[in-house]
Amino acid sequence: MLSIYDVLVHGLSNRFAWRCPTRRLVSLYCTGLSANHLEAGVGTGFFLDRAGGAELNRLVLLDINRHCLERAGRRLARFRPSLYQVNLLAPIKLDLAPFSSVGLTYVLHCLPGTMGEKLKVVDHLRPLMGKRAALFGATILGRGMAPNRAARALLDLYNAKGVFNNREDDIASLSEGLKQRFDEVEIRREGCVALFRAA
Ligand SMILES: C[S@@+](CC[C@H](N)C(=O)[O-])C[C@H]1O[C@@H](n2cnc3c(N)ncnc32)[C@H](O)[C@@H]1O
């Protein structure tokens, strides 16, 4: 799946199903990336590859899946990333100096549970964030948006297969959960996708 993930998700689904063009997500990374960045749930490393520049001098990648880490590690080798296989739903027992930015894109909609339970991931990432650090990312919503036919079909399929668990995910619960944890929260919806930044 990893070899077709970028084409399927970032090439086709973002535009035709989720109605959030990939360039919006790339732009979130261009604005949000600091020189000292942690990426949680890196997948294929698509956004860091597109948005990362020469100033990115510390990059740490986390993922539960070893194959994702290896693939993203190879793709992003120019940034000499450190890779850690971790489950974001459990406390992260890594002794790492704080980061200035943390990316969390297209991870929440995969996780089981309510939004409150999913946001435990943020509680586990927060100790790794420096004082002025920002968390940014995106997630595909399951409620409170108007999915087109393609989006409805994909939501049905992915939720049935357990690839997504986002039937109850809405922007209000995400926004509320982030506001409970951060002083500054910016959140907006583009099609079926919530894009957020919290600091
Ligand atoms: C849909 S992919 C998104 C990848 C990438 N962020 C992107 O937007 O292209 C979700 C990623 O989160 C990882 N992931 C899912 N559940 C996880 C967990 N509990 N802990 C750590 N990583 C997880 C998956 O292995 C996968 O790499």
PDB file of N, CA, C and O and ligand atoms in Angstrom, residues 5 10 39 41-43 47 63-65 68 86-89 105-107 109-111, ligand 1:
ATOM      1  N   TYR A   5       0.248   4.858  -1.798  1.00  0.00           N
ATOM      2  CA  TYR A   5      -0.420   5.736  -0.834  1.00  0.00           C
ATOM      3  C   TYR A   5      -0.437   7.196  -1.306  1.00  0.00           C
ATOM      4  O   TYR A   5      -1.480   7.853  -1.288  1.00  0.00           O
ATOM      5  N   HIS A  10      -2.901  11.532  -1.574  1.00  0.00           N
ATOM      6  CA  HIS A  10      -2.536  12.922  -1.816  1.00  0.00           C
ATOM      7  C   HIS A  10      -2.757  13.331  -3.281  1.00  0.00           C
ATOM      8  O   HIS A  10      -2.915  14.504  -3.589  1.00  0.00           O
ATOM      9  N   GLU A  39       7.841  14.634  13.729  1.00  0.00           N
ATOM     10  CA  GLU A  39       6.675  14.228  12.947  1.00  0.00           C
ATOM     11  C   GLU A  39       6.098  12.945  13.539  1.00  0.00           C
ATOM     12  O   GLU A  39       6.789  11.930  13.652  1.00  0.00           O
ATOM     13  N   GLY A  41       3.478   9.927  13.251  1.00  0.00           N
ATOM     14  CA  GLY A  41       2.680   9.213  12.250  1.00  0.00           C
ATOM     15  C   GLY A  41       3.113   9.664  10.874  1.00  0.00           C
ATOM     16  O   GLY A  41       2.333  10.222  10.103  1.00  0.00           O
ATOM     17  N   VAL A  42       4.362   9.377  10.522  1.00  0.00           N
ATOM     18  CA  VAL A  42       4.990  10.006   9.345  1.00  0.00           C
ATOM     19  C   VAL A  42       4.516   9.413   8.021  1.00  0.00           C
ATOM     20  O   VAL A  42       4.591  10.077   6.986  1.00  0.00           O
ATOM     21  N   GLY A  43       4.011   8.179   8.045  1.00  0.00           N
ATOM     22  CA  GLY A  43       3.573   7.550   6.787  1.00  0.00           C
ATOM     23  C   GLY A  43       4.731   7.448   5.810  1.00  0.00           C
ATOM     24  O   GLY A  43       5.804   6.942   6.144  1.00  0.00           O
ATOM     25  N   PHE A  47       4.771  14.970   3.177  1.00  0.00           N
ATOM     26  CA  PHE A  47       4.713  16.418   3.424  1.00  0.00           C
ATOM     27  C   PHE A  47       6.074  17.004   3.777  1.00  0.00           C
ATOM     28  O   PHE A  47       6.401  18.130   3.370  1.00  0.00           O
ATOM     29  N   ASP A  63       6.516   6.553  14.340  1.00  0.00           N
ATOM     30  CA  ASP A  63       5.411   5.812  13.724  1.00  0.00           C
ATOM     31  C   ASP A  63       5.324   4.454  14.396  1.00  0.00           C
ATOM     32  O   ASP A  63       6.321   3.931  14.892  1.00  0.00           O
ATOM     33  N   ILE A  64       4.115   3.896  14.388  1.00  0.00           N
ATOM     34  CA  ILE A  64       3.947   2.559  14.970  1.00  0.00           C
ATOM     35  C   ILE A  64       4.430   1.497  13.986  1.00  0.00           C
ATOM     36  O   ILE A  64       4.721   0.372  14.361  1.00  0.00           O
ATOM     37  N   ASN A  65       4.512   1.886  12.721  1.00  0.00           N
ATOM     38  CA  ASN A  65       4.777   0.931  11.650  1.00  0.00           C
ATOM     39  C   ASN A  65       6.227   1.058  11.163  1.00  0.00           C
ATOM     40  O   ASN A  65       6.626   2.106  10.638  1.00  0.00           O
ATOM     41  N   CYS A  68       6.771   2.079   7.494  1.00  0.00           N
ATOM     42  CA  CYS A  68       6.608   3.523   7.237  1.00  0.00           C
ATOM     43  C   CYS A  68       7.891   4.255   7.624  1.00  0.00           C
ATOM     44  O   CYS A  68       8.387   5.107   6.873  1.00  0.00           O
ATOM     45  N   VAL A  86       7.029   3.871  17.761  1.00  0.00           N
ATOM     46  CA  VAL A  86       6.263   4.065  19.002  1.00  0.00           C
ATOM     47  C   VAL A  86       4.765   4.024  18.708  1.00  0.00           C
ATOM     48  O   VAL A  86       4.334   4.350  17.602  1.00  0.00           O
ATOM     49  N   ASN A  87       4.018   3.653  19.734  1.00  0.00           N
ATOM     50  CA  ASN A  87       2.564   3.739  19.678  1.00  0.00           C
ATOM     51  C   ASN A  87       2.174   5.057  20.337  1.00  0.00           C
ATOM     52  O   ASN A  87       2.354   5.227  21.549  1.00  0.00           O
ATOM     53  N   LEU A  88       1.622   5.965  19.556  1.00  0.00           N
ATOM     54  CA  LEU A  88       1.291   7.298  20.081  1.00  0.00           C
ATOM     55  C   LEU A  88       0.173   7.245  21.118  1.00  0.00           C
ATOM     56  O   LEU A  88      -0.039   8.214  21.854  1.00  0.00           O
ATOM     57  N   LEU A  89      -0.554   6.136  21.161  1.00  0.00           N
ATOM     58  CA  LEU A  89      -1.642   6.023  22.139  1.00  0.00           C
ATOM     59  C   LEU A  89      -1.115   5.664  23.535  1.00  0.00           C
ATOM     60  O   LEU A  89      -1.878   5.661  24.497  1.00  0.00           O
ATOM     61  N   THR A 105      -0.491  14.648  11.049  1.00  0.00           N
ATOM     62  CA  THR A 105      -1.405  14.761   9.907  1.00  0.00           C
ATOM     63  C   THR A 105      -1.976  13.408   9.508  1.00  0.00           C
ATOM     64  O   THR A 105      -1.227  12.438   9.330  1.00  0.00           O
ATOM     65  N   TYR A 106      -3.288  13.395   9.363  1.00  0.00           N
ATOM     66  CA  TYR A 106      -4.024  12.209   8.920  1.00  0.00           C
ATOM     67  C   TYR A 106      -3.768  11.003   9.835  1.00  0.00           C
ATOM     68  O   TYR A 106      -3.731   9.871   9.374  1.00  0.00           O
ATOM     69  N   VAL A 107      -3.596  11.287  11.113  1.00  0.00           N
ATOM     70  CA  VAL A 107      -3.404  10.212  12.095  1.00  0.00           C
ATOM     71  C   VAL A 107      -4.677  10.046  12.937  1.00  0.00           C
ATOM     72  O   VAL A 107      -5.155   8.930  13.140  1.00  0.00           O
ATOM     73  N   HIS A 109      -7.808  10.440  12.450  1.00  0.00           N
ATOM     74  CA  HIS A 109      -8.974   9.725  11.887  1.00  0.00           C
ATOM     75  C   HIS A 109      -8.757   8.210  11.816  1.00  0.00           C
ATOM     76  O   HIS A 109      -9.702   7.455  11.612  1.00  0.00           O
ATOM     77  N   CYS A 110      -7.503   7.774  11.963  1.00  0.00           N
ATOM     78  CA  CYS A 110      -7.218   6.321  11.964  1.00  0.00           C
ATOM     79  C   CYS A 110      -7.391   5.711  13.349  1.00  0.00           C
ATOM     80  O   CYS A 110      -7.537   4.503  13.474  1.00  0.00           O
ATOM     81  N   LEU A 111      -7.324   6.540  14.370  1.00  0.00           N
ATOM     82  CA  LEU A 111      -7.234   6.004  15.739  1.00  0.00           C
ATOM     83  C   LEU A 111      -8.603   5.595  16.260  1.00  0.00           C
ATOM     84  O   LEU A 111      -9.620   6.208  15.913  1.00  0.00           O
TER      85      LEU A 111
HETATM   86  C1  LIG B   1      -2.993   7.786   7.109  1.00  0.00           C
HETATM   87  S1  LIG B   1      -1.294   7.673   7.526  1.00  0.00           S
HETATM   88  C2  LIG B   1      -0.765   9.372   7.410  1.00  0.00           C
HETATM   89  C3  LIG B   1       0.680   9.495   7.096  1.00  0.00           C
HETATM   90  C4  LIG B   1       1.218  10.898   6.891  1.00  0.00           C
HETATM   91  N1  LIG B   1       1.129  11.702   8.086  1.00  0.00           N
HETATM   92  C5  LIG B   1       0.500  11.580   5.751  1.00  0.00           C
HETATM   93  O1  LIG B   1      -0.349  12.429   5.990  1.00  0.00           O
HETATM   94  O2  LIG B   1       0.796  11.240   4.605  1.00  0.00           O
HETATM   95  C6  LIG B   1      -1.311   7.420   9.284  1.00  0.00           C
HETATM   96  C7  LIG B   1       0.054   7.131   9.860  1.00  0.00           C
HETATM   97  O3  LIG B   1      -0.061   7.063  11.271  1.00  0.00           O
HETATM   98  C8  LIG B   1       0.559   5.878  11.735  1.00  0.00           C
HETATM   99  N2  LIG B   1      -0.132   5.464  12.959  1.00  0.00           N
HETATM  100  C9  LIG B   1      -1.403   5.008  13.074  1.00  0.00           C
HETATM  101  N3  LIG B   1      -1.694   4.717  14.352  1.00  0.00           N
HETATM  102  C10 LIG B   1      -0.581   4.993  15.062  1.00  0.00           C
HETATM  103  C11 LIG B   1      -0.247   4.907  16.440  1.00  0.00           C
HETATM  104  N4  LIG B   1      -1.131   4.449  17.344  1.00  0.00           N
HETATM  105  N5  LIG B   1       0.986   5.279  16.842  1.00  0.00           N
HETATM  106  C12 LIG B   1       1.886   5.726  15.930  1.00  0.00           C
HETATM  107  N6  LIG B   1       1.636   5.843  14.612  1.00  0.00           N
HETATM  108  C13 LIG B   1       0.415   5.480  14.183  1.00  0.00           C
HETATM  109  C14 LIG B   1       0.438   4.893  10.593  1.00  0.00           C
HETATM  110  O4  LIG B   1       1.367   3.846  10.674  1.00  0.00           O
HETATM  111  C15 LIG B   1       0.640   5.803   9.391  1.00  0.00           C
HETATM  112  O5  LIG B   1       1.997   5.963   9.090  1.00  0.00           O
END
